[in-house]
Amino acid sequence: MKSMIITANKSTLFGHIRVPGSKSHTIRALLLAALAEGTSTIKNPLASADCISTFKAIPLLGASVEGSPSENSTEWIVHGAGSRAHLPSDVVNVGDSGSLLYFMSPIAATFAGWTVFTGDDSIRKRPVTHVVDALKQLGAEAYITRPDSDSCPMIIKGPISAVNEVTTDGRLSQYVSGMMMAATRLDGTLRIHLTDPKETPYLTMTRKWLESLGATVRMSDDFKEIEVDGNRSIPHFERTIPSDWEAVAFPLIAALITDSELVIDGVDGTGTQGDDAIVKVLQSVGADIVWNKEAETLTVRGMAKAAGTKGYLSTKNLPNGELRVNLSGFPDAVCALAVIACFIDGTTVLEDLGVCRKKETDRIAVLHKELEKLGAHIEEGSDYLVIHGHCPVKSDGAPNEAFTLHGATVESYGDHRVAMALSCAGLALGGISVKDAECCSVSFPHFFEVMAKNGASFKTESL
């Protein structure tokens, strides 16, 4: 894929927009369908880069897939391997998908023999020591092949056993979800002890998936104790993938910081995605957002189009005059929230973010650096960001002279969420050029084209 620079210009958004299906749900659906007995149907799958990597990986376990791994595909049919599932038949190249890496490695460890995991340059920088340690506790042999690295390539020799228990911090939820899925293939009950669980809504998502397929899962209220009963044959299923709240965040913030009225359709109201918390967060500072759960729509009005508030976003009515958001449950929202915090009068504290240093990039450092290029006032800590923002308008709707953000050329570092968030800022400020913006395809294929149909002005330049 060619490197691409996107320049975002001032825009007004309008009409109806539908975001893609959930990446988190799609990857779980593919892996569980691969382990299932019989043929499963996955409707409305997200054909993003991460999900396509999973689509291509599950045949290595003995499953087969019908359907096209393209954005035009509305249905994937998976012929599960079930009792015929086997050790991956080749090296598992996860591409840029940390989700696939962390989900599939515990599953591969349930088989006797060696599995090799690797990926692109980004994956070969993401830590896997926590995976290696957890699988060793369960009886596997697991190693990082490079002595000076904590990242892939990683090799694993199973089988693991539920006779052993595992204690791990659980700050990254994906490998914990992987162990939960792998537990269905083990004899006995797998017991997982988490000392510092984060991203807990995703553990709930995995629990609900497993329970819907007949598995027995016990999870303490604080998520520190998880038990999954094994030796469970997974039945085939038919499932429609709900919309992706992580993707909803970007048209949502874009509409709020521009003179826009936008309806986001197909919004998931099931409560299985922790990122839906962004709605209450933004409503608390005066955002005009109406969530009709029955109609599955979000109506968002920003700036001059906002009802009553005149587009004024402020922390003044919150405790101590600050917006404090603990993001341990939905850390992927940090990019969208950091951007819109720059447009909110007052101080926003995004906290409990340590896990964000281990994502596609060190998102805490990257957001600090790139938003400062736009004139933002930001403080960075080990696991937090403090943004001192100003709304473009005062409470009476008059221009706010304290608002001095401006356009600039910024780096995405190949991180899809960074690229989308900064591009959305450009729709309000104009003149923001985002390098390596093609990475948006990881979670939101054709993001720029979809947004353009609703009034977003983007200029594309290939390098």
PDB file of N, CA, C and O in Angstrom, residues 357 364 379-386:
ATOM      1  N   ARG A 357       0.475   2.860  26.144  1.00  0.00           N
ATOM      2  CA  ARG A 357       1.868   2.925  25.702  1.00  0.00           C
ATOM      3  C   ARG A 357       2.270   1.639  24.976  1.00  0.00           C
ATOM      4  O   ARG A 357       3.357   1.551  24.409  1.00  0.00           O
ATOM      5  N   ILE A 364       0.172   7.750  24.361  1.00  0.00           N
ATOM      6  CA  ILE A 364       0.295   8.876  25.275  1.00  0.00           C
ATOM      7  C   ILE A 364       1.336   9.860  24.739  1.00  0.00           C
ATOM      8  O   ILE A 364       1.081  11.069  24.620  1.00  0.00           O
ATOM      9  N   GLU A 379      -0.122  18.103  29.197  1.00  0.00           N
ATOM     10  CA  GLU A 379       0.855  17.524  30.121  1.00  0.00           C
ATOM     11  C   GLU A 379       0.762  16.004  30.034  1.00  0.00           C
ATOM     12  O   GLU A 379      -0.320  15.449  29.878  1.00  0.00           O
ATOM     13  N   GLU A 380       1.891  15.348  30.149  1.00  0.00           N
ATOM     14  CA  GLU A 380       1.957  13.892  30.025  1.00  0.00           C
ATOM     15  C   GLU A 380       2.546  13.282  31.282  1.00  0.00           C
ATOM     16  O   GLU A 380       3.543  13.760  31.820  1.00  0.00           O
ATOM     17  N   GLY A 381       1.922  12.209  31.755  1.00  0.00           N
ATOM     18  CA  GLY A 381       2.466  11.427  32.851  1.00  0.00           C
ATOM     19  C   GLY A 381       2.635   9.993  32.427  1.00  0.00           C
ATOM     20  O   GLY A 381       2.353   9.624  31.286  1.00  0.00           O
ATOM     21  N   SER A 382       3.068   9.164  33.338  1.00  0.00           N
ATOM     22  CA  SER A 382       3.318   7.770  32.974  1.00  0.00           C
ATOM     23  C   SER A 382       2.067   7.071  32.482  1.00  0.00           C
ATOM     24  O   SER A 382       2.116   6.236  31.582  1.00  0.00           O
ATOM     25  N   ASP A 383       0.910   7.425  33.061  1.00  0.00           N
ATOM     26  CA  ASP A 383      -0.332   6.772  32.651  1.00  0.00           C
ATOM     27  C   ASP A 383      -1.487   7.768  32.539  1.00  0.00           C
ATOM     28  O   ASP A 383      -2.644   7.412  32.747  1.00  0.00           O
ATOM     29  N   TYR A 384      -1.172   9.010  32.186  1.00  0.00           N
ATOM     30  CA  TYR A 384      -2.247   9.996  32.040  1.00  0.00           C
ATOM     31  C   TYR A 384      -1.855  11.096  31.064  1.00  0.00           C
ATOM     32  O   TYR A 384      -0.684  11.301  30.743  1.00  0.00           O
ATOM     33  N   LEU A 385      -2.884  11.797  30.586  1.00  0.00           N
ATOM     34  CA  LEU A 385      -2.725  13.026  29.815  1.00  0.00           C
ATOM     35  C   LEU A 385      -3.606  14.094  30.444  1.00  0.00           C
ATOM     36  O   LEU A 385      -4.749  13.812  30.845  1.00  0.00           O
ATOM     37  N   VAL A 386      -3.074  15.299  30.554  1.00  0.00           N
ATOM     38  CA  VAL A 386      -3.863  16.440  31.010  1.00  0.00           C
ATOM     39  C   VAL A 386      -3.922  17.435  29.861  1.00  0.00           C
ATOM     40  O   VAL A 386      -2.886  17.871  29.352  1.00  0.00           O
TER      41      VAL A 386
END
